[in-house]
Coordinates of C-alpha atoms in Angstrom, one line a residue:
M1 CA 0.3 -11.2 29.8
S2 CA 0.5 -15.0 29.2
S3 CA 0.7 -16.5 25.7
V4 CA -2.8 -17.9 26.1
A5 CA -4.2 -14.5 27.1
A6 CA -2.4 -12.8 24.2
F7 CA -4.0 -15.3 21.8
K8 CA -7.4 -14.7 23.2
L9 CA -6.9 -11.0 22.8
V10 CA -6.0 -11.5 19.2
L11 CA -9.2 -13.5 18.6
L12 CA -11.2 -10.9 20.4
S13 CA -9.6 -8.3 18.2
L14 CA -10.5 -10.2 15.0
I15 CA -14.1 -10.4 16.1
A16 CA -14.1 -6.7 16.8
I17 CA -12.6 -6.0 13.4
I18 CA -15.6 -7.7 11.7
G19 CA -18.1 -5.6 13.6
L20 CA -16.1 -2.3 13.3
E21 CA -15.6 -2.8 9.5
L22 CA -19.4 -3.3 9.1
L23 CA -20.1 -0.3 11.4
A24 CA -17.7 1.9 9.4
K25 CA -19.3 1.0 6.2
R26 CA -22.8 1.8 7.6
L27 CA -21.7 5.1 9.0
R28 CA -19.5 5.9 6.0
L29 CA -16.4 6.3 8.1
P30 CA -12.8 5.3 7.1
P31 CA -12.3 1.8 8.6
A32 CA -9.0 3.0 10.1
A33 CA -10.8 5.6 12.3
A34 CA -13.5 3.1 13.4
L35 CA -10.8 0.5 14.3
L36 CA -8.8 3.0 16.2
I37 CA -11.8 4.1 18.2
G38 CA -12.8 0.5 18.8
G39 CA -9.3 -0.3 20.0
I40 CA -9.5 2.6 22.5
G41 CA -12.8 1.3 23.7
M42 CA -11.4 -2.2 24.1
A43 CA -8.5 -0.8 26.1
F44 CA -10.8 0.2 28.9
V45 CA -13.0 -2.9 29.0
P46 CA -13.0 -4.2 32.6
G47 CA -11.0 -7.4 32.9
L48 CA -8.9 -7.0 29.8
P49 CA -5.2 -7.1 30.6
T50 CA -3.0 -4.1 29.9
V51 CA -1.2 -4.4 26.6
N52 CA 2.5 -3.4 26.6
L53 CA 3.6 -3.7 23.0
D54 CA 7.2 -4.7 22.2
P55 CA 8.2 -2.0 19.7
A56 CA 10.7 -4.1 17.9
L57 CA 8.2 -6.9 17.5
V58 CA 5.5 -4.6 16.2
L59 CA 7.8 -3.2 13.5
I60 CA 9.1 -6.6 12.4
V61 CA 5.7 -8.2 12.3
F62 CA 3.7 -5.5 10.6
L63 CA 6.0 -3.3 8.6
P64 CA 7.7 -5.6 6.1
P65 CA 4.6 -7.3 4.6
L66 CA 2.7 -4.0 4.4
L67 CA 5.7 -2.3 2.7
M68 CA 6.1 -5.3 0.4
D69 CA 2.4 -5.2 -0.6
G70 CA 2.7 -1.5 -1.5
A71 CA 6.0 -2.0 -3.4
W72 CA 4.8 -5.1 -5.2
F73 CA 2.0 -3.2 -7.0
S74 CA 4.0 0.0 -7.6
V75 CA 4.3 1.0 -11.2
W76 CA 8.0 1.4 -11.8
D77 CA 7.7 3.8 -14.7
E78 CA 5.4 6.2 -12.7
F79 CA 7.6 5.8 -9.6
R80 CA 10.7 6.7 -11.6
R81 CA 9.0 9.6 -13.3
D82 CA 7.9 11.2 -10.0
L83 CA 10.9 10.2 -8.0
V84 CA 12.0 13.8 -7.3
G85 CA 8.5 14.7 -6.0
I86 CA 8.4 11.5 -3.9
L87 CA 11.8 12.2 -2.4
L88 CA 10.8 15.8 -1.6
L89 CA 7.9 14.4 0.4
A90 CA 9.6 11.3 1.8
I91 CA 12.8 13.0 2.9
G92 CA 12.3 16.8 2.5
A93 CA 9.0 17.0 4.3
V94 CA 10.1 14.6 7.0
A95 CA 13.3 16.6 7.7
F96 CA 11.5 19.9 7.6
T97 CA 8.8 18.7 10.0
T98 CA 11.4 17.2 12.3
L99 CA 13.2 20.6 12.4
V100 CA 10.1 22.7 12.9
V101 CA 8.6 20.4 15.6
G102 CA 11.9 20.3 17.4
L103 CA 12.3 24.1 17.5
I104 CA 8.6 24.7 18.5
V105 CA 8.8 22.2 21.3
H106 CA 12.0 23.7 22.6
L107 CA 10.3 27.1 22.7
V108 CA 7.4 25.7 24.6
V109 CA 9.5 23.5 26.9
P110 CA 12.9 25.3 27.2
A111 CA 14.1 22.8 29.9
L112 CA 13.9 19.9 27.4
P113 CA 17.2 19.4 25.5
L114 CA 17.1 20.3 21.9
A115 CA 18.2 16.8 20.8
A116 CA 15.2 15.3 22.6
C117 CA 12.9 17.9 20.9
F118 CA 14.3 16.8 17.5
A119 CA 13.8 13.1 18.5
L120 CA 10.1 13.9 19.1
G121 CA 10.0 15.6 15.7
A122 CA 11.6 12.6 14.0
I123 CA 9.0 10.3 15.6
V124 CA 5.9 12.3 14.5
S125 CA 7.3 13.5 11.1
P126 CA 6.8 10.5 8.8
P127 CA 3.2 9.8 7.6
D128 CA 2.5 6.1 8.0
A129 CA 2.3 3.6 5.1
V130 CA -0.5 1.6 6.8
A131 CA -2.6 4.6 7.6
A132 CA -2.1 6.2 4.2
K133 CA -3.0 3.0 2.4
A134 CA -6.0 2.3 4.6
V135 CA -7.4 5.8 3.8
L136 CA -6.2 6.5 0.2
E137 CA -7.5 3.2 -1.3
R138 CA -11.0 4.3 -0.6
V139 CA -10.8 7.8 -2.2
A140 CA -10.6 8.8 -5.9
L141 CA -7.5 10.8 -6.7
P142 CA -5.7 11.8 -9.9
R143 CA -3.2 9.2 -10.8
R144 CA -0.1 11.3 -10.3
L145 CA -1.2 12.5 -6.9
M146 CA -1.8 8.9 -5.8
V147 CA 1.7 7.9 -7.0
L148 CA 3.3 10.7 -5.0
L149 CA 1.4 9.8 -1.8
E150 CA 1.9 6.1 -2.1
G151 CA 5.6 6.5 -3.0
E152 CA 6.1 8.8 0.0
S153 CA 4.5 6.3 2.3
L154 CA 7.0 3.6 1.1
L155 CA 10.1 5.7 1.8
N156 CA 9.5 8.2 4.5
D157 CA 9.7 5.7 7.4
A158 CA 13.3 5.2 6.5
A159 CA 14.0 8.9 6.7
G160 CA 12.1 9.2 10.0
L161 CA 13.8 6.2 11.6
V162 CA 17.3 7.5 10.6
L163 CA 16.7 11.0 12.0
F164 CA 15.3 9.5 15.2
R165 CA 18.4 7.3 15.7
F166 CA 20.7 10.3 15.4
A167 CA 18.5 12.5 17.6
V168 CA 18.4 9.9 20.4
V169 CA 22.2 9.4 20.3
A170 CA 22.6 13.1 20.5
A171 CA 20.2 13.4 23.4
L172 CA 21.9 10.7 25.4
T173 CA 25.5 11.5 24.6
G174 CA 25.4 15.2 23.9
V175 CA 27.4 14.7 20.7
F176 CA 26.1 15.3 17.1
S177 CA 28.0 15.7 13.8
A178 CA 26.0 16.9 10.8
P179 CA 28.6 15.6 8.2
H180 CA 28.6 12.2 10.0
A181 CA 24.8 12.1 10.0
I182 CA 24.6 12.9 6.3
A183 CA 27.2 10.3 5.4
S184 CA 25.5 7.7 7.6
F185 CA 22.1 8.5 6.0
A186 CA 23.6 8.0 2.5
I187 CA 25.2 4.7 3.6
L188 CA 21.9 3.4 5.1
G189 CA 19.9 4.3 2.0
L190 CA 22.3 3.0 -0.6
G191 CA 23.0 -0.1 1.5
G192 CA 19.3 -0.8 1.8
I193 CA 18.9 -0.6 -2.0
A194 CA 21.8 -3.0 -2.4
V195 CA 20.4 -5.5 0.1
G196 CA 16.9 -5.2 -1.5
L197 CA 18.3 -5.8 -5.0
A198 CA 20.2 -8.9 -3.8
A199 CA 17.2 -10.2 -2.0
G200 CA 15.0 -9.5 -5.0
W201 CA 17.5 -11.3 -7.3
I202 CA 17.5 -14.4 -5.0
F203 CA 13.7 -14.5 -4.6
V204 CA 13.0 -14.0 -8.3
R205 CA 15.0 -17.1 -9.0
L206 CA 13.5 -19.0 -6.1
L207 CA 9.9 -18.2 -7.0
R208 CA 10.6 -19.1 -10.7
F209 CA 12.0 -22.5 -9.6
L210 CA 9.1 -23.2 -7.2
N211 CA 6.6 -22.1 -9.9
D212 CA 8.2 -24.4 -12.4
T213 CA 7.8 -27.3 -10.0
G214 CA 4.1 -26.6 -9.6
E215 CA 4.4 -26.1 -5.9
L216 CA 1.8 -23.4 -5.7
Y217 CA 1.6 -23.0 -1.9
L218 CA 5.4 -22.9 -1.7
V219 CA 5.3 -20.0 -4.2
I220 CA 2.9 -18.1 -2.1
T221 CA 4.9 -18.9 1.1
G222 CA 8.1 -17.7 -0.6
S223 CA 6.5 -14.4 -1.7
V224 CA 5.4 -13.8 1.9
L225 CA 8.9 -14.6 3.3
A226 CA 10.5 -12.1 0.9
G227 CA 9.4 -9.1 2.8
W228 CA 10.5 -10.3 6.2
I229 CA 13.8 -11.7 5.0
S230 CA 14.8 -8.5 3.1
Y231 CA 13.9 -6.4 6.1
I232 CA 15.7 -8.5 8.6
A233 CA 18.8 -8.8 6.3
G234 CA 18.9 -5.0 6.0
E235 CA 18.7 -4.5 9.8
M236 CA 21.3 -7.2 10.5
L237 CA 23.7 -5.5 8.0
E238 CA 22.9 -2.2 9.7
V239 CA 21.4 -0.5 6.7
S240 CA 17.8 0.5 6.1
G241 CA 15.5 -2.5 6.4
V242 CA 12.6 -0.3 5.1
I243 CA 14.4 0.6 1.8
A244 CA 15.6 -3.0 1.5
T245 CA 12.0 -4.3 1.7
V246 CA 10.7 -1.7 -0.7
T247 CA 13.4 -2.4 -3.3
C248 CA 12.9 -6.1 -3.0
G249 CA 9.1 -5.7 -3.4
M250 CA 9.5 -3.5 -6.5
A251 CA 11.9 -6.1 -8.0
L252 CA 9.4 -8.9 -7.4
G253 CA 6.5 -6.9 -8.7
W254 CA 8.4 -6.1 -11.9
H255 CA 9.2 -9.8 -12.5
Q256 CA 5.9 -11.3 -11.2
H257 CA 4.4 -11.6 -14.7
E258 CA 7.3 -13.7 -15.9
I259 CA 7.8 -16.0 -12.9
L260 CA 4.3 -16.7 -11.7
S261 CA 1.6 -18.8 -13.3
A262 CA -1.9 -17.5 -13.6
N263 CA -3.1 -19.8 -10.8
A264 CA -0.3 -18.7 -8.5
R265 CA -1.2 -15.0 -9.1
I266 CA -4.9 -15.6 -8.5
R267 CA -4.5 -17.6 -5.4
G268 CA -1.5 -15.6 -4.2
T269 CA -3.4 -12.3 -4.7
A270 CA -6.4 -13.6 -2.7
F271 CA -4.1 -14.8 0.1
W272 CA -2.2 -11.5 0.2
Q273 CA -5.5 -9.4 0.2
V274 CA -6.8 -11.3 3.3
M275 CA -3.4 -11.2 5.1
I276 CA -2.9 -7.4 4.5
F277 CA -6.5 -6.7 5.5
L278 CA -6.0 -8.5 8.8
L279 CA -2.6 -6.9 9.5
E280 CA -3.8 -3.4 8.7
A281 CA -6.9 -3.8 10.9
L282 CA -4.9 -5.3 13.8
V283 CA -2.5 -2.4 13.6
F284 CA -5.2 0.1 14.4
I285 CA -6.8 -2.1 17.0
L286 CA -3.5 -2.5 18.7
I287 CA -2.7 1.2 18.6
G288 CA -6.0 1.9 20.3
I289 CA -5.5 -0.9 22.9
S290 CA -2.0 0.4 23.7
L291 CA -3.5 3.7 25.0
R292 CA -4.1 2.0 28.3
G293 CA -0.4 0.9 28.6
V294 CA 0.8 4.5 27.7
I295 CA -1.5 5.9 30.5
V296 CA -0.2 3.3 33.0
R297 CA 3.4 4.3 32.1
L298 CA 2.6 7.9 32.8
G299 CA 1.0 7.1 36.2
G300 CA -2.5 8.2 35.3
V301 CA -4.3 10.8 33.1
G302 CA -5.1 13.7 35.3
D303 CA -2.0 15.7 36.3
A304 CA 0.2 14.3 33.5
L305 CA -2.2 15.5 30.8
A306 CA -2.7 18.9 32.5
T307 CA 1.0 19.4 32.6
L308 CA 1.8 18.2 29.1
A309 CA -1.3 19.7 27.3
P310 CA 0.3 22.9 26.0
A311 CA 3.3 21.1 24.6
V312 CA 1.2 18.3 23.1
A313 CA -1.2 20.8 21.4
A314 CA 1.9 22.7 20.0
V315 CA 3.2 19.4 18.6
V316 CA -0.1 18.4 16.9
G317 CA -0.6 21.8 15.4
T318 CA 3.0 22.1 14.2
V319 CA 2.9 18.6 12.6
V320 CA -0.2 19.6 10.5
V321 CA 0.9 23.2 9.7
S322 CA 4.5 22.3 8.8
R323 CA 3.3 19.9 6.1
F324 CA 1.2 22.6 4.5
V325 CA 4.1 25.0 4.6
W326 CA 6.5 22.5 3.0
V327 CA 4.1 21.3 0.2
F328 CA 3.0 24.7 -0.8
A329 CA 6.5 26.1 -0.7
V330 CA 7.9 23.3 -2.9
D331 CA 5.0 23.7 -5.4
W332 CA 5.6 27.5 -5.5
L333 CA 9.4 27.0 -6.0
H334 CA 8.7 24.4 -8.7
G335 CA 6.5 27.0 -10.5
V336 CA 9.2 29.7 -10.3
L337 CA 11.9 27.4 -11.6
H338 CA 9.6 26.2 -14.4
R339 CA 9.0 29.9 -15.5
H340 CA 12.7 30.8 -15.4
I341 CA 14.1 27.6 -17.0
R342 CA 11.4 26.8 -19.5
K343 CA 10.2 30.4 -20.0
R344 CA 6.7 29.3 -19.6
A345 CA 4.0 30.0 -17.0
H346 CA 3.2 27.2 -14.6
A347 CA 0.2 27.5 -12.4
T348 CA 0.4 25.9 -9.0
D349 CA -2.3 23.3 -8.5
W350 CA -3.5 24.4 -5.1
R351 CA -6.1 21.7 -5.0
A352 CA -3.6 18.9 -5.3
A353 CA -1.3 20.7 -2.8
T354 CA -4.1 20.9 -0.3
I355 CA -4.8 17.2 -0.6
K356 CA -1.1 16.3 -0.3
S357 CA -0.9 18.5 2.8
W358 CA -3.9 17.0 4.5
A359 CA -3.0 13.3 3.7
G360 CA -0.5 13.0 6.5
M361 CA -1.9 10.3 8.8
R362 CA 0.5 8.8 11.3
G363 CA 0.2 5.3 12.7
V364 CA 2.1 2.2 13.7
V365 CA 5.7 3.4 13.1
T366 CA 5.2 6.6 15.2
L367 CA 3.8 4.5 18.0
A368 CA 6.4 1.8 17.9
V369 CA 9.3 4.2 17.7
A370 CA 7.9 6.2 20.6
L371 CA 7.6 3.1 22.8
S372 CA 11.2 2.1 21.9
L373 CA 12.6 5.2 23.7
P374 CA 15.1 4.4 26.4
D375 CA 13.8 4.9 30.0
D376 CA 16.5 7.5 30.7
M377 CA 15.5 9.6 27.6
P378 CA 14.8 13.2 28.6
G379 CA 11.2 14.1 28.1
R380 CA 10.1 10.5 27.5
D381 CA 6.6 11.1 29.0
L382 CA 6.0 14.1 26.8
I383 CA 7.2 12.3 23.7
L384 CA 4.8 9.3 24.4
V385 CA 1.8 11.5 25.0
A386 CA 2.5 13.8 22.0
S387 CA 3.1 10.8 19.7
F388 CA -0.2 9.2 20.6
A389 CA -2.0 12.5 20.3
V390 CA -0.6 13.0 16.8
I391 CA -1.8 9.5 15.8
L392 CA -5.3 10.2 17.2
V393 CA -5.7 13.6 15.5
T394 CA -4.4 12.7 12.1
V395 CA -6.3 9.4 11.8
L396 CA -9.6 10.5 13.4
V397 CA -9.7 14.1 12.0
Q398 CA -7.7 14.0 8.7
G399 CA -8.6 10.4 7.9
T400 CA -12.3 11.0 8.3
T401 CA -12.3 14.3 6.4
I402 CA -10.0 13.7 3.5
G403 CA -12.7 11.9 1.4
P404 CA -15.2 14.9 1.7
L405 CA -12.3 17.3 1.2
I406 CA -11.4 15.6 -2.1
R407 CA -15.0 15.6 -3.3
W408 CA -15.3 19.3 -2.3
L409 CA -12.1 20.4 -4.0
G410 CA -12.7 18.2 -7.1
P411 CA -9.0 17.9 -8.2
E412 CA -8.5 17.8 -12.0
Q413 CA -8.6 14.2 -13.2
R414 CA -6.1 14.6 -16.0
V415 CA -5.2 11.4 -17.9
E416 CA -1.5 11.4 -18.4
R417 CA -0.5 8.8 -20.9
N418 CA 2.9 8.0 -22.3
P419 CA 2.7 8.5 -26.1
R420 CA 4.8 5.3 -26.5
H421 CA 2.1 3.3 -24.6
L422 CA -0.6 1.4 -26.6
T423 CA -4.3 2.0 -25.8
E424 CA -6.2 -1.0 -24.5
P425 CA -7.8 -1.8 -27.9
Q426 CA -4.4 -1.6 -29.5
A427 CA -2.8 -3.9 -27.0
W428 CA -5.7 -6.4 -27.3
A429 CA -5.4 -6.3 -31.1
H430 CA -1.7 -7.3 -30.7
V431 CA -2.6 -10.1 -28.3
E432 CA -5.4 -11.5 -30.4
A433 CA -3.4 -11.3 -33.6
A434 CA -0.6 -13.3 -31.9
Q435 CA -3.0 -15.8 -30.6
F436 CA -4.7 -16.2 -34.0
A437 CA -1.3 -16.7 -35.6
A438 CA -0.3 -19.3 -33.0
I439 CA -3.4 -21.5 -33.4
Q440 CA -3.5 -21.4 -37.3
P441 CA -0.9 -24.1 -37.8
L442 CA -2.3 -26.1 -34.9
V443 CA -5.9 -26.3 -36.1
H444 CA -5.0 -28.1 -39.4
D445 CA -3.7 -31.6 -39.8
A446 CA -0.9 -32.6 -42.2
D447 CA -3.3 -32.5 -45.2
G448 CA -4.5 -29.0 -44.4
T449 CA -7.9 -30.1 -43.1
V450 CA -9.3 -28.1 -40.3
I451 CA -9.5 -30.3 -37.2
H452 CA -10.6 -27.6 -34.7
P453 CA -13.1 -25.4 -36.6
R454 CA -14.6 -23.9 -33.5
L455 CA -11.2 -22.7 -32.2
L456 CA -10.4 -21.3 -35.6
E457 CA -13.7 -19.5 -35.7
Q458 CA -13.4 -18.2 -32.1
Y459 CA -9.9 -16.7 -32.5
S460 CA -10.4 -15.3 -36.0
Y461 CA -13.5 -13.6 -34.7
R462 CA -11.7 -12.1 -31.7
A463 CA -8.8 -11.0 -34.0
R464 CA -11.2 -9.2 -36.4
L465 CA -13.1 -7.6 -33.5
T466 CA -10.1 -6.1 -31.8
D467 CA -8.5 -5.0 -35.0
S468 CA -11.7 -3.0 -35.9
Y469 CA -11.5 -1.1 -32.6
Q470 CA -7.7 -0.5 -32.3
D471 CA -8.0 3.1 -33.6
Q472 CA -10.3 4.0 -30.6
T473 CA -9.0 4.9 -27.1
E474 CA -11.1 2.2 -25.5
F475 CA -13.7 -0.5 -26.3
P476 CA -17.3 0.6 -26.4
A477 CA -18.5 0.0 -22.8
D478 CA -21.9 -1.3 -23.9
L479 CA -20.5 -3.8 -26.3
R480 CA -18.1 -5.2 -23.8
A481 CA -20.7 -5.3 -21.0
A482 CA -23.3 -7.0 -23.3
H483 CA -20.8 -9.7 -24.3
Y484 CA -19.6 -10.5 -20.8
D485 CA -23.1 -10.3 -19.4
V486 CA -23.9 -13.3 -21.6
V487 CA -20.7 -15.1 -20.5
L488 CA -21.6 -14.5 -16.8
A489 CA -25.1 -15.7 -17.3
A490 CA -23.8 -18.9 -18.9
I491 CA -21.4 -19.4 -15.9
A492 CA -24.3 -18.8 -13.4
A493 CA -26.4 -21.4 -15.2
G494 CA -23.6 -23.8 -15.1
R495 CA -23.3 -23.3 -11.3
V496 CA -27.0 -23.9 -10.8
E497 CA -26.8 -27.2 -12.8
L498 CA -23.6 -28.2 -10.9
L499 CA -25.3 -27.7 -7.6
R500 CA -28.4 -29.5 -8.8
M501 CA -26.4 -32.6 -9.8
R502 CA -24.7 -32.5 -6.4
R503 CA -28.0 -32.3 -4.5
E504 CA -29.3 -35.3 -6.5
G505 CA -26.1 -37.3 -5.8
L506 CA -25.1 -37.4 -9.5
I507 CA -21.5 -36.3 -9.0
H508 CA -18.8 -36.9 -6.5
D509 CA -17.5 -34.0 -4.4
E510 CA -14.1 -34.2 -5.9
L511 CA -15.5 -33.7 -9.4
L512 CA -17.7 -30.9 -8.0
C513 CA -14.6 -29.1 -6.7
A514 CA -12.8 -29.5 -10.0
L515 CA -15.7 -28.2 -12.1
E516 CA -16.4 -25.4 -9.6
Q517 CA -12.8 -24.2 -9.8
D518 CA -13.0 -24.0 -13.5
L519 CA -16.2 -22.0 -13.3
D520 CA -14.5 -19.7 -10.7
L521 CA -11.6 -19.0 -13.0
Q522 CA -14.0 -18.3 -15.9
E523 CA -16.0 -15.9 -13.7
V524 CA -12.9 -14.0 -12.4
S525 CA -11.6 -13.6 -16.0
A526 CA -15.0 -12.4 -17.3
R527 CA -15.6 -9.9 -14.5
L528 CA -12.1 -8.5 -14.9
A529 CA -12.6 -8.2 -18.6
R530 CA -16.1 -6.6 -18.2
G531 CA -14.6 -3.9 -16.0

């Protein structure tokens, strides 16, 4: 495919994304499923060229920014608190699925070398960060369950990629050493953390410097580059680029409140939201479009699918069932240990375990790794077909049913709050008191005369209001809504007057833009505060 044809295909995909997103909203489907189906449909449109994805290019283009986005907004305290649970999913579940899939495939296809069977297991074992985010952000889950699933999606790709690398080497050379594999896994993980911390340290200082110079667009550009650079640096140093990117993203997310101005955050967040939306949508479109290329590699659908169908069905079923077995077994073991160590009964939350088990969508990493297999890899055709089947089933079946499943199960929405943390009213009381204390010496002149009476009145009123509500867990919703409804009505009236003056030629466009930006910032602030 020529470069021009590739660009036209991207444009066509962007047009399709708009239509498919609207269709998904109307049909109440997860957008990921609609985009995947749309991509499959596009793959067989007459005249469209066959798309042969470069696996290395797919991983380096899509994975770092998507991982960075998830890591940037991770809450470190929650991530650290649930780190054991996250690792049990990100490493334990991936290793268990790899093992079980490998053994089942070897039973179904005894002629396939065991190492190749484990390579297939490593490819289909890690749930995908893109697929998980695309589905989970549209469902309501208890906070701890969301932290576990989001944390898993950030780290499990590294486990799957490492296991895949060892399995492929074993399949091609016939040599495998468990102690060497474990040591290499530890080096890759710890090395990735070290690279991520170094990259985070560099980018924190770079973004702070760029922010101090007022170069807003350079700040946003630097934040985008951080993901790719940390990933590439990790891969070049032969450690985990995935863990390096996640570590760097969490470091930047932790320091963002100190190093970025409000304007940089507002504009940067808007830019990131659009970029991540396009990348996520393009991933699923490209997965669907690549189906045609996979079929071409296999020489056609007919005989190949008939021959591979039993093994493919076994892989898909094992992938789904093994996750249920692992999650419920770990939760049961946790309950047993809790009773023996703490001498207290601990009921297993079967609803949360069911949701964790069903939230195992696969996506771009599974496809890219499968396509990267060497041509002389034993069982390459089976691995390609099985990988694509796992993606289709998990995204189309699990992705479309997890929302109704969550609503049907109705998991307990427990609010777990650290006793050291202030409530929202208490935090606002501290902020307003600090602001009031800061403006008091500034609103008087040298003789003690008030020179800014309205500011003094405004901040003293806000300090009194927040102080009166700090013993409550939250502000009365009706009081907050009523206040900000008035603010939003005033902003809307200002917009109407601003546009009237422009229509009548009373103001210049530059002044219009300046005043409009001020109204935009006021509205964003008011809508966020209103909740």
